[in-house]
PDB file of C-alpha atoms in Angstrom:
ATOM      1  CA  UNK A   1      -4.356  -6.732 -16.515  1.00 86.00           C
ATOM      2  CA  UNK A   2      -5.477  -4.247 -14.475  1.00 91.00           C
ATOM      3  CA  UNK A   3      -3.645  -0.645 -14.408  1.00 94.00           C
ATOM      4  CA  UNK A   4      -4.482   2.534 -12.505  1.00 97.00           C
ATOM      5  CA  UNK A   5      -3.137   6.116 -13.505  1.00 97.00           C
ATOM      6  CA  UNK A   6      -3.221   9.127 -11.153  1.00 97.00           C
ATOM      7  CA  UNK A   7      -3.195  12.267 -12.677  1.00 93.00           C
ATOM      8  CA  UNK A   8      -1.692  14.591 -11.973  1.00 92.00           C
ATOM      9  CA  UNK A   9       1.298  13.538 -10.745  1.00 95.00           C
ATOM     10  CA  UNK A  10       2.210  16.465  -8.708  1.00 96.00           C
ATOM     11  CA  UNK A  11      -0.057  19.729  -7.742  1.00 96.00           C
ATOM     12  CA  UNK A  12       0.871  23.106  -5.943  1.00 97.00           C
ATOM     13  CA  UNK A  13      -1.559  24.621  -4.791  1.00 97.00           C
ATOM     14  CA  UNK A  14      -1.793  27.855  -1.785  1.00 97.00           C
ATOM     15  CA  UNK A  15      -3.528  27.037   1.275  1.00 97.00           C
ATOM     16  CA  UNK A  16      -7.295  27.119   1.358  1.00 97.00           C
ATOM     17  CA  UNK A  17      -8.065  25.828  -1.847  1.00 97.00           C
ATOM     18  CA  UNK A  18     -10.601  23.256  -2.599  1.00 97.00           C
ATOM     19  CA  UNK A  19      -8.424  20.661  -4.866  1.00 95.00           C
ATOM     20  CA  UNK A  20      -9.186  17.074  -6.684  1.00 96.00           C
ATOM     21  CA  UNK A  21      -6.931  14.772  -7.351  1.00 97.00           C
ATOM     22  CA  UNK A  22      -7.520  12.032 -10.415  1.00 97.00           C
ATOM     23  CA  UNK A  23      -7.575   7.788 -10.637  1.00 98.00           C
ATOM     24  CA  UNK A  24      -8.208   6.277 -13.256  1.00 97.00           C
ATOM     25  CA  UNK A  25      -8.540   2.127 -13.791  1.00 97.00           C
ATOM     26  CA  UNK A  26      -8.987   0.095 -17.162  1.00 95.00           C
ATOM     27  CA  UNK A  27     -10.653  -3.048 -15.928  1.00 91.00           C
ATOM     28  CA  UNK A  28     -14.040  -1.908 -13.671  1.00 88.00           C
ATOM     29  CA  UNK A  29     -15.090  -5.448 -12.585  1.00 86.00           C
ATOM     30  CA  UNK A  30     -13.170  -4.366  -8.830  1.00 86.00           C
ATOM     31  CA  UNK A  31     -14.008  -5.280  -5.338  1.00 86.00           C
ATOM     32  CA  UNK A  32     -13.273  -1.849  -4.184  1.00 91.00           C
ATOM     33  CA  UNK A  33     -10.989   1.026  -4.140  1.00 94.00           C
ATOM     34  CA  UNK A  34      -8.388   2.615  -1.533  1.00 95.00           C
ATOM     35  CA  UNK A  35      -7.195   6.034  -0.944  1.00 97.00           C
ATOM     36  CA  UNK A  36      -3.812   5.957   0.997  1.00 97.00           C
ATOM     37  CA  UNK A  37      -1.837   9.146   2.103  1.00 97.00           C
ATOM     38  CA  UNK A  38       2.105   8.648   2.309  1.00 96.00           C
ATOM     39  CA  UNK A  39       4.540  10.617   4.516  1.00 93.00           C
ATOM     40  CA  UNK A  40       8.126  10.796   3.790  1.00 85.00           C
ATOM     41  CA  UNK A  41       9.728   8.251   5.731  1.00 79.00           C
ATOM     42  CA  UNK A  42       6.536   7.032   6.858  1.00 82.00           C
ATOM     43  CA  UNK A  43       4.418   4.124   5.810  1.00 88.00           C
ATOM     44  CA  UNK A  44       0.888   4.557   4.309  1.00 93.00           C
ATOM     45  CA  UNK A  45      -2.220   5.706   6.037  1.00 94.00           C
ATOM     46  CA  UNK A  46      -5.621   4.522   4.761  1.00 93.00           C
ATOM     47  CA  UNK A  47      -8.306   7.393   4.198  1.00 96.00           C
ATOM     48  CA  UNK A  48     -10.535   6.124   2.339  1.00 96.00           C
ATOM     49  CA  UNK A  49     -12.215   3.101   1.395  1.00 94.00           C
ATOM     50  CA  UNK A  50     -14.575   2.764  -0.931  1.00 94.00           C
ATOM     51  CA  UNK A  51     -16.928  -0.929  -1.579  1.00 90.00           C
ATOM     52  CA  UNK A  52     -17.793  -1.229  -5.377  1.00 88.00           C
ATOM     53  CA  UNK A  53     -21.502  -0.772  -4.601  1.00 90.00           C
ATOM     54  CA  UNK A  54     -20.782   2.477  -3.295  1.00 93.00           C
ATOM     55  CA  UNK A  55     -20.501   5.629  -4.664  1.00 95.00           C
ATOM     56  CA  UNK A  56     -18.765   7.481  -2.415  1.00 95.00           C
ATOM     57  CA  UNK A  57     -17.258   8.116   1.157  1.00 96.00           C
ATOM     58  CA  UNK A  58     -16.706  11.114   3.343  1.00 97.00           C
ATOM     59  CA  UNK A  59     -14.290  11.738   6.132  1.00 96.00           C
ATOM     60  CA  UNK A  60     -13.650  14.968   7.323  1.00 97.00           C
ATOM     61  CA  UNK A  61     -12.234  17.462   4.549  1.00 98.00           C
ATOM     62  CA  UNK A  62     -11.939  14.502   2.653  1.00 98.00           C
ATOM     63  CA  UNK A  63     -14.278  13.394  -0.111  1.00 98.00           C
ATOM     64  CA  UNK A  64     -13.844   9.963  -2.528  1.00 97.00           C
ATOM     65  CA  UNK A  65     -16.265   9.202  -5.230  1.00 97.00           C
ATOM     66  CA  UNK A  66     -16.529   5.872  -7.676  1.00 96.00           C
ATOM     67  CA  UNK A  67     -17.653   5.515 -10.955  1.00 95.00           C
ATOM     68  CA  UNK A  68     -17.093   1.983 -12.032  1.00 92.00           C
ATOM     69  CA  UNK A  69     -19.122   2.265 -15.303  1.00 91.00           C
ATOM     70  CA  UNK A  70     -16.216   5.036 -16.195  1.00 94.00           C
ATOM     71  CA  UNK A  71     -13.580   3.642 -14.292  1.00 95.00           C
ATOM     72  CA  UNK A  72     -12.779   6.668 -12.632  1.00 96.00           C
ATOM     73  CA  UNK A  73     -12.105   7.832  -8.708  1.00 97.00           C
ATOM     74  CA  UNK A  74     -11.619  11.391  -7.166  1.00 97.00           C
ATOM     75  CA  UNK A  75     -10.373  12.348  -3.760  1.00 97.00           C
ATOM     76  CA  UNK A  76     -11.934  16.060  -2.842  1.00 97.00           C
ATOM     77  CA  UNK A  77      -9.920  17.791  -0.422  1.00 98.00           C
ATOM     78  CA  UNK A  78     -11.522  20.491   1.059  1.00 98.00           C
ATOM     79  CA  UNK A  79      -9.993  23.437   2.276  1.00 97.00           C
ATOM     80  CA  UNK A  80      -6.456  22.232   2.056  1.00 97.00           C
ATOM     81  CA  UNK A  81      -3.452  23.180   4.371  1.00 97.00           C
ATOM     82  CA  UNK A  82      -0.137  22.747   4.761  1.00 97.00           C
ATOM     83  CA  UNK A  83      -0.270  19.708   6.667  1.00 96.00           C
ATOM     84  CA  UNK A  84      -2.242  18.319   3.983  1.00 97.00           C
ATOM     85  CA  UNK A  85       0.835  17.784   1.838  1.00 97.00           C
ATOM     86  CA  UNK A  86       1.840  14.525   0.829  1.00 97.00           C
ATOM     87  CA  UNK A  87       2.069  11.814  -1.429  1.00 97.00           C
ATOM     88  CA  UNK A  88      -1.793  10.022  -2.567  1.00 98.00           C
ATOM     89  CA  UNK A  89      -1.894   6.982  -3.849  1.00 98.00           C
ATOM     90  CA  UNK A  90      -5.024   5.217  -5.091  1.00 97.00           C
ATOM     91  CA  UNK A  91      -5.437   1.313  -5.588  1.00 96.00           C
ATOM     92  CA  UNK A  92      -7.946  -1.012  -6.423  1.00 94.00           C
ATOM     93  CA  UNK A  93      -8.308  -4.650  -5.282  1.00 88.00           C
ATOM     94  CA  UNK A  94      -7.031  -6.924  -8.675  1.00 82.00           C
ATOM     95  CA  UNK A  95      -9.673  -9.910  -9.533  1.00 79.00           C
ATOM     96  CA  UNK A  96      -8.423 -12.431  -7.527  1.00 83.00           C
ATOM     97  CA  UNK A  97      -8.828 -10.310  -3.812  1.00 83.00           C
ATOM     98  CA  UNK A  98      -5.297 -10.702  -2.777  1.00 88.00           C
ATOM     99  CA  UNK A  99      -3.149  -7.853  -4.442  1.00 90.00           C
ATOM    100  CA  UNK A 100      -3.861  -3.907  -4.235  1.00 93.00           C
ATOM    101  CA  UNK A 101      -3.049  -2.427  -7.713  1.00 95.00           C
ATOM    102  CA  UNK A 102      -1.388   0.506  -6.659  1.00 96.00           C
ATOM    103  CA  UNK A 103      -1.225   3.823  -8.936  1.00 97.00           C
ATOM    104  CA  UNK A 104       1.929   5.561  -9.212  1.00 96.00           C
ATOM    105  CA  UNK A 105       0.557   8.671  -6.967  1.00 96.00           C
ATOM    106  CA  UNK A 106       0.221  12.250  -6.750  1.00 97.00           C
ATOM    107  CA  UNK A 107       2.497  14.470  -4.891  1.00 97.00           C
ATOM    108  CA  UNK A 108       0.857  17.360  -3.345  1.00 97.00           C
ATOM    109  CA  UNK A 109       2.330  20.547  -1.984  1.00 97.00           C
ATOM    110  CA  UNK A 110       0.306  22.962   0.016  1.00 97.00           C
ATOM    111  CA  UNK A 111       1.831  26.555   0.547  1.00 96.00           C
ATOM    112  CA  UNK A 112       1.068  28.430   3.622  1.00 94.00           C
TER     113      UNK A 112
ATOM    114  CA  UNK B   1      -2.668   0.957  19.509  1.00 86.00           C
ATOM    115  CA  UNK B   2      -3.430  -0.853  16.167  1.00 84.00           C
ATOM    116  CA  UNK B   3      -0.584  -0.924  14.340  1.00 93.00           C
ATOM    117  CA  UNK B   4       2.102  -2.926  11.861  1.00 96.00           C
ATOM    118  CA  UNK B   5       5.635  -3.317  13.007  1.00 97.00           C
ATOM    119  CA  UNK B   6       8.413  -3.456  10.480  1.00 97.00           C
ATOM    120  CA  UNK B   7      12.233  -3.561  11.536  1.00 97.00           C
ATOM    121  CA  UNK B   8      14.554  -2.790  11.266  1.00 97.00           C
ATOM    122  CA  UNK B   9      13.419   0.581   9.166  1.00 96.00           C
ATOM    123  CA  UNK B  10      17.126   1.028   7.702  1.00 97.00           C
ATOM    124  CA  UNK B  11      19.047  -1.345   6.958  1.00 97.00           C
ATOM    125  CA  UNK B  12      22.437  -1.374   4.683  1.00 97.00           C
ATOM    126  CA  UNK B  13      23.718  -4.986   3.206  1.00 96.00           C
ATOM    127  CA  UNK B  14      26.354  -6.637   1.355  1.00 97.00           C
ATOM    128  CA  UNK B  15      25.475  -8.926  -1.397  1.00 97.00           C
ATOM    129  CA  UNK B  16      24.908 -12.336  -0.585  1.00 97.00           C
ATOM    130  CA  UNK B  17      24.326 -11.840   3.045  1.00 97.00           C
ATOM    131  CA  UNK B  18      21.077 -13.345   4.081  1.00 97.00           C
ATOM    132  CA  UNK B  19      18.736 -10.723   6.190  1.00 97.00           C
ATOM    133  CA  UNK B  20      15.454 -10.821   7.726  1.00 98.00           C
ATOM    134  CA  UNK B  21      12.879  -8.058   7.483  1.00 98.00           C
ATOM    135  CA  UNK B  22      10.073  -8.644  10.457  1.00 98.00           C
ATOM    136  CA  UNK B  23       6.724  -7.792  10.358  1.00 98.00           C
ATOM    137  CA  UNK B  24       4.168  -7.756  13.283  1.00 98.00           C
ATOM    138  CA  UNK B  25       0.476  -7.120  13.889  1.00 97.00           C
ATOM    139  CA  UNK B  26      -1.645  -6.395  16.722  1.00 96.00           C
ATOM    140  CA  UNK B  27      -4.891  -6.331  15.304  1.00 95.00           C
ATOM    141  CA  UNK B  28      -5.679 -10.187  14.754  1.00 95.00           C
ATOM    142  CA  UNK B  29      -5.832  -9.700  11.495  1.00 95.00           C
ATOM    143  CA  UNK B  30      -6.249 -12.782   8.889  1.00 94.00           C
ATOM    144  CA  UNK B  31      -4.539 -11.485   6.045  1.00 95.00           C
ATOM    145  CA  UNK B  32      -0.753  -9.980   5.422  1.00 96.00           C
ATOM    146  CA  UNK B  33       1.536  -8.955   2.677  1.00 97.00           C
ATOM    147  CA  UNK B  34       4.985  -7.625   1.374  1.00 98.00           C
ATOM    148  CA  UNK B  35       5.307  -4.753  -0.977  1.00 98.00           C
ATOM    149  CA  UNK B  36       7.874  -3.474  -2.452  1.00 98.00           C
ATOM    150  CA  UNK B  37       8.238   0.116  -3.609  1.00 96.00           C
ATOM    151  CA  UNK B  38      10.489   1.893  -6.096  1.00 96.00           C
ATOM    152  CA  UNK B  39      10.920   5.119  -7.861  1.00 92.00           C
ATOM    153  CA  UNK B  40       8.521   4.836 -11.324  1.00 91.00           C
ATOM    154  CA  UNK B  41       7.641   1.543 -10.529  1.00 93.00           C
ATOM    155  CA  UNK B  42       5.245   2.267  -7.570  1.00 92.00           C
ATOM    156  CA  UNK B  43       4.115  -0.293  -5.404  1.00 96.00           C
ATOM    157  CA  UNK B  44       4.159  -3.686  -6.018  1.00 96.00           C
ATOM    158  CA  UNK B  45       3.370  -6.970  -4.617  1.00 96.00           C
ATOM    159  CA  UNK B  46       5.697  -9.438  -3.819  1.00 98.00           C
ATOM    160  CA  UNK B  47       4.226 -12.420  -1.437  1.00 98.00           C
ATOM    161  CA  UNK B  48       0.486 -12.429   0.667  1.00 97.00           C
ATOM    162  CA  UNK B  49      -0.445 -14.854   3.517  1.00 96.00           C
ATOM    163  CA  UNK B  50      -4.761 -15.558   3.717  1.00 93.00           C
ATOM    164  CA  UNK B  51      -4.103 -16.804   7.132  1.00 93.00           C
ATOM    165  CA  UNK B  52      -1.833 -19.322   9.276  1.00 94.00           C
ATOM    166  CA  UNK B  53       0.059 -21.288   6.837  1.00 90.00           C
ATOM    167  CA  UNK B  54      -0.751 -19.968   3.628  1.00 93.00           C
ATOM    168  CA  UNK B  55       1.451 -18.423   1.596  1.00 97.00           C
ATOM    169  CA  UNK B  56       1.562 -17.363  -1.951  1.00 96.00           C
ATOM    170  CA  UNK B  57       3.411 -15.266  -4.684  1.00 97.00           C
ATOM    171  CA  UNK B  58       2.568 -12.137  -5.570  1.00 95.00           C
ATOM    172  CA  UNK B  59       3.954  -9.959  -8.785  1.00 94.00           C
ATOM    173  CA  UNK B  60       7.588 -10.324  -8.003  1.00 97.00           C
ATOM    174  CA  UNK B  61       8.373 -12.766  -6.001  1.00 98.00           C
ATOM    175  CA  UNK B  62      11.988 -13.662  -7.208  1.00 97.00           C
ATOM    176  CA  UNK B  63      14.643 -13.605  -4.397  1.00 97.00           C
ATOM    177  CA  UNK B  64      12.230 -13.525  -1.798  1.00 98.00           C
ATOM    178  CA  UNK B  65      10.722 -16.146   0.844  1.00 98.00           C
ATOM    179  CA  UNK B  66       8.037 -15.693   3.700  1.00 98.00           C
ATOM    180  CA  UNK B  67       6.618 -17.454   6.660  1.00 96.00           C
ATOM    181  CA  UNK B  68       3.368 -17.311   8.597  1.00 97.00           C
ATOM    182  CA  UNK B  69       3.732 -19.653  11.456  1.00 97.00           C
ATOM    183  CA  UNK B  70       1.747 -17.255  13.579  1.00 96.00           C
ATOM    184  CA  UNK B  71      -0.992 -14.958  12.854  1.00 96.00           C
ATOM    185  CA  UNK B  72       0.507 -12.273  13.931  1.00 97.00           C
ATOM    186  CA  UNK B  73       3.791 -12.250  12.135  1.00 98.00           C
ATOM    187  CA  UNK B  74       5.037 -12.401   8.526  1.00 98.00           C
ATOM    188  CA  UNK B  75       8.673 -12.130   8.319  1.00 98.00           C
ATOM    189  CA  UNK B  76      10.074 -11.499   4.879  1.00 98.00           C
ATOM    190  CA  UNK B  77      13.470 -13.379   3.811  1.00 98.00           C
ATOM    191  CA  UNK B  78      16.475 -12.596   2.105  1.00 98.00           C
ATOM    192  CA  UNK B  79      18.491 -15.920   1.391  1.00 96.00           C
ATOM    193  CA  UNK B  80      21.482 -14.029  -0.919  1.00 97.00           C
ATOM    194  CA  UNK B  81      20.140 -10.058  -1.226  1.00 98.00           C
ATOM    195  CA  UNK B  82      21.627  -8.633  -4.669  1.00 98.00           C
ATOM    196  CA  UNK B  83      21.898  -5.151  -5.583  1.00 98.00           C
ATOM    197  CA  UNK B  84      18.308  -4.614  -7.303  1.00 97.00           C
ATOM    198  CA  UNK B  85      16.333  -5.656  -4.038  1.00 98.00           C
ATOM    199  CA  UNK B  86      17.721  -2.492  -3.378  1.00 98.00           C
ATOM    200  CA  UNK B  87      13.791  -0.789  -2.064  1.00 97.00           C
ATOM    201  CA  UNK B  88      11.261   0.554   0.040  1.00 97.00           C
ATOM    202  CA  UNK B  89       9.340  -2.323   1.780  1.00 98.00           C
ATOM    203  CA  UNK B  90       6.228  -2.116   3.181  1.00 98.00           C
ATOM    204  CA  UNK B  91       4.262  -4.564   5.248  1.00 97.00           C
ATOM    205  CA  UNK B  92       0.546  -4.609   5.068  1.00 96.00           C
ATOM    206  CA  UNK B  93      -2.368  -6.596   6.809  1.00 95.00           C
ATOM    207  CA  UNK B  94      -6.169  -6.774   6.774  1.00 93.00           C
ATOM    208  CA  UNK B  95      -8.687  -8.039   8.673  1.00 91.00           C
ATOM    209  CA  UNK B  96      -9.893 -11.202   5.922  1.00 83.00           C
ATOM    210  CA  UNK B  97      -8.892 -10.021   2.325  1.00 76.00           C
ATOM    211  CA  UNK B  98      -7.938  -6.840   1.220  1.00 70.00           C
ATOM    212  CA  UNK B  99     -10.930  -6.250   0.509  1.00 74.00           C
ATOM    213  CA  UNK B 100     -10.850  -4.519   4.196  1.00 83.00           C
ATOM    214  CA  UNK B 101      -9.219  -1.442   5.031  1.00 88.00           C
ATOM    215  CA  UNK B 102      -5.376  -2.216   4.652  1.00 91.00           C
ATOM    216  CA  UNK B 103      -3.181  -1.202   7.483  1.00 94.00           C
ATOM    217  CA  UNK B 104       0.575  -0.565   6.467  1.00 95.00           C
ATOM    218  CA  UNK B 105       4.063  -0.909   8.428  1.00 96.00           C
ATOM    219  CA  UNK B 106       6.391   2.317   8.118  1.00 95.00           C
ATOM    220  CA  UNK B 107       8.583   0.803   5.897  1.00 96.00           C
ATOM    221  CA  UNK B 108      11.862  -0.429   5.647  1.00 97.00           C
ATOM    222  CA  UNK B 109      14.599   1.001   3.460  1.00 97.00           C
ATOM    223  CA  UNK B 110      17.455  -1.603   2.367  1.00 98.00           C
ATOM    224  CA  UNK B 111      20.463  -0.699   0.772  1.00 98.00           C
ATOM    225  CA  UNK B 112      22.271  -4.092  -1.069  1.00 98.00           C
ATOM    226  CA  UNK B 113      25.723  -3.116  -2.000  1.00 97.00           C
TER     227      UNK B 113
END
């Protein structure tokens, strides 16, 4: 069954840093993998998706690589800022290509 | 705008009393599903629609029905709410599978007392 960890699960850091955050997944026959942002009181934003033939994707400040063969995934935020705080989740599409397999996320806090 | 629709967002129930959580898209898109999401637990799946019509379980299903008459809506059902549906719910759809960029509702917190 297929699990996904996120470490760590929360991170200060002071504005202007370059940061990465961590997701891992034990089975790395997937379809592809999601990075979401969530807002307190607000639903979840895609940022990032990434097909399992790719390696990585770019938007913005943001940065999401693959390694299937390791099972890994990082999200590179560039530059961060306050408003860059938040909750990141990463998922990966389960075998069957209905379900996202949701990690349990990483809380980031980004001091001005 | 694309978006998902949830409502209500808050909602506070009595056990037993049988509520409706709504769910709309505007973006034609095929495929929908419920989540549910609690503290250490994360996010989980509860019930996905493929299209008009189809409906199946997800993780954790219990207590919970759906419909998908239209494409565009996917109502989630509470026919006797007890105290540990007590959650964050989140509606999601995408455009075939989700193996396209998911779009999610803002959620919808219910209270079951």
């Amino acid at each position: 069954k297929q699990e996904v960890t996120q470490i760590p699960a929360a991170l200060s850091v002071p504005e202007g840093e370059n940061l990465v955050l961590n997701c891992s997944f034990t089975d790395s026959a997937i379809y592809n993998l999601q990075w979401f942002r969530q807002d307190p009181g607000k639903g979840l934003t895609s940022l990032l998706l990434i097909q399992s033939s790719q390696r990585e994707q770019t938007s913005g400040r943001l940065n999401a690589s693959l390694d299937k063969s390791s099972g890994r995934s990082t999200l590179y935020i560039a530059a961060s800022q306050p408003g860059d705080s938040a909750t990141y989740l990463c998922a990966v599409l389960n075998q069957a290509g209905t379900a996202l397999i949701f990690g349990k996320g990483t809380t980031l806090s980004v001091s001005s | 705008e694309a978006q998902v629709t949830q409502n209500p967002r808050y909602l506070i129930t009595v056990t037993g009393k049988k509520l409706t959580v709504t769910c709309s898209q505007n973006m034609n898109h095929e495929y929908m599903s419920w989540y549910r999401q609690d503290p250490g637990l994360g996010l989980r799946q509860i019930y996905y629609s493929m299209n008009v019509e189809v409906t199946d379980k997800g993780d954790v299903p219990e207590g919970y029905k759906v419909s998908r008459k239209e494409k565009r809506n996917f109502p989630l059902i509470l026919e006797s709410p007890s105290p540990n549906q007590t959650s964050l719910y989140f509606c999601a759809s995408s455009l075939y599978s989700m193996n396209t960029e998911a779009f999610f509702g803002q959620g919808t917190r219910l209270t079951v007392v």
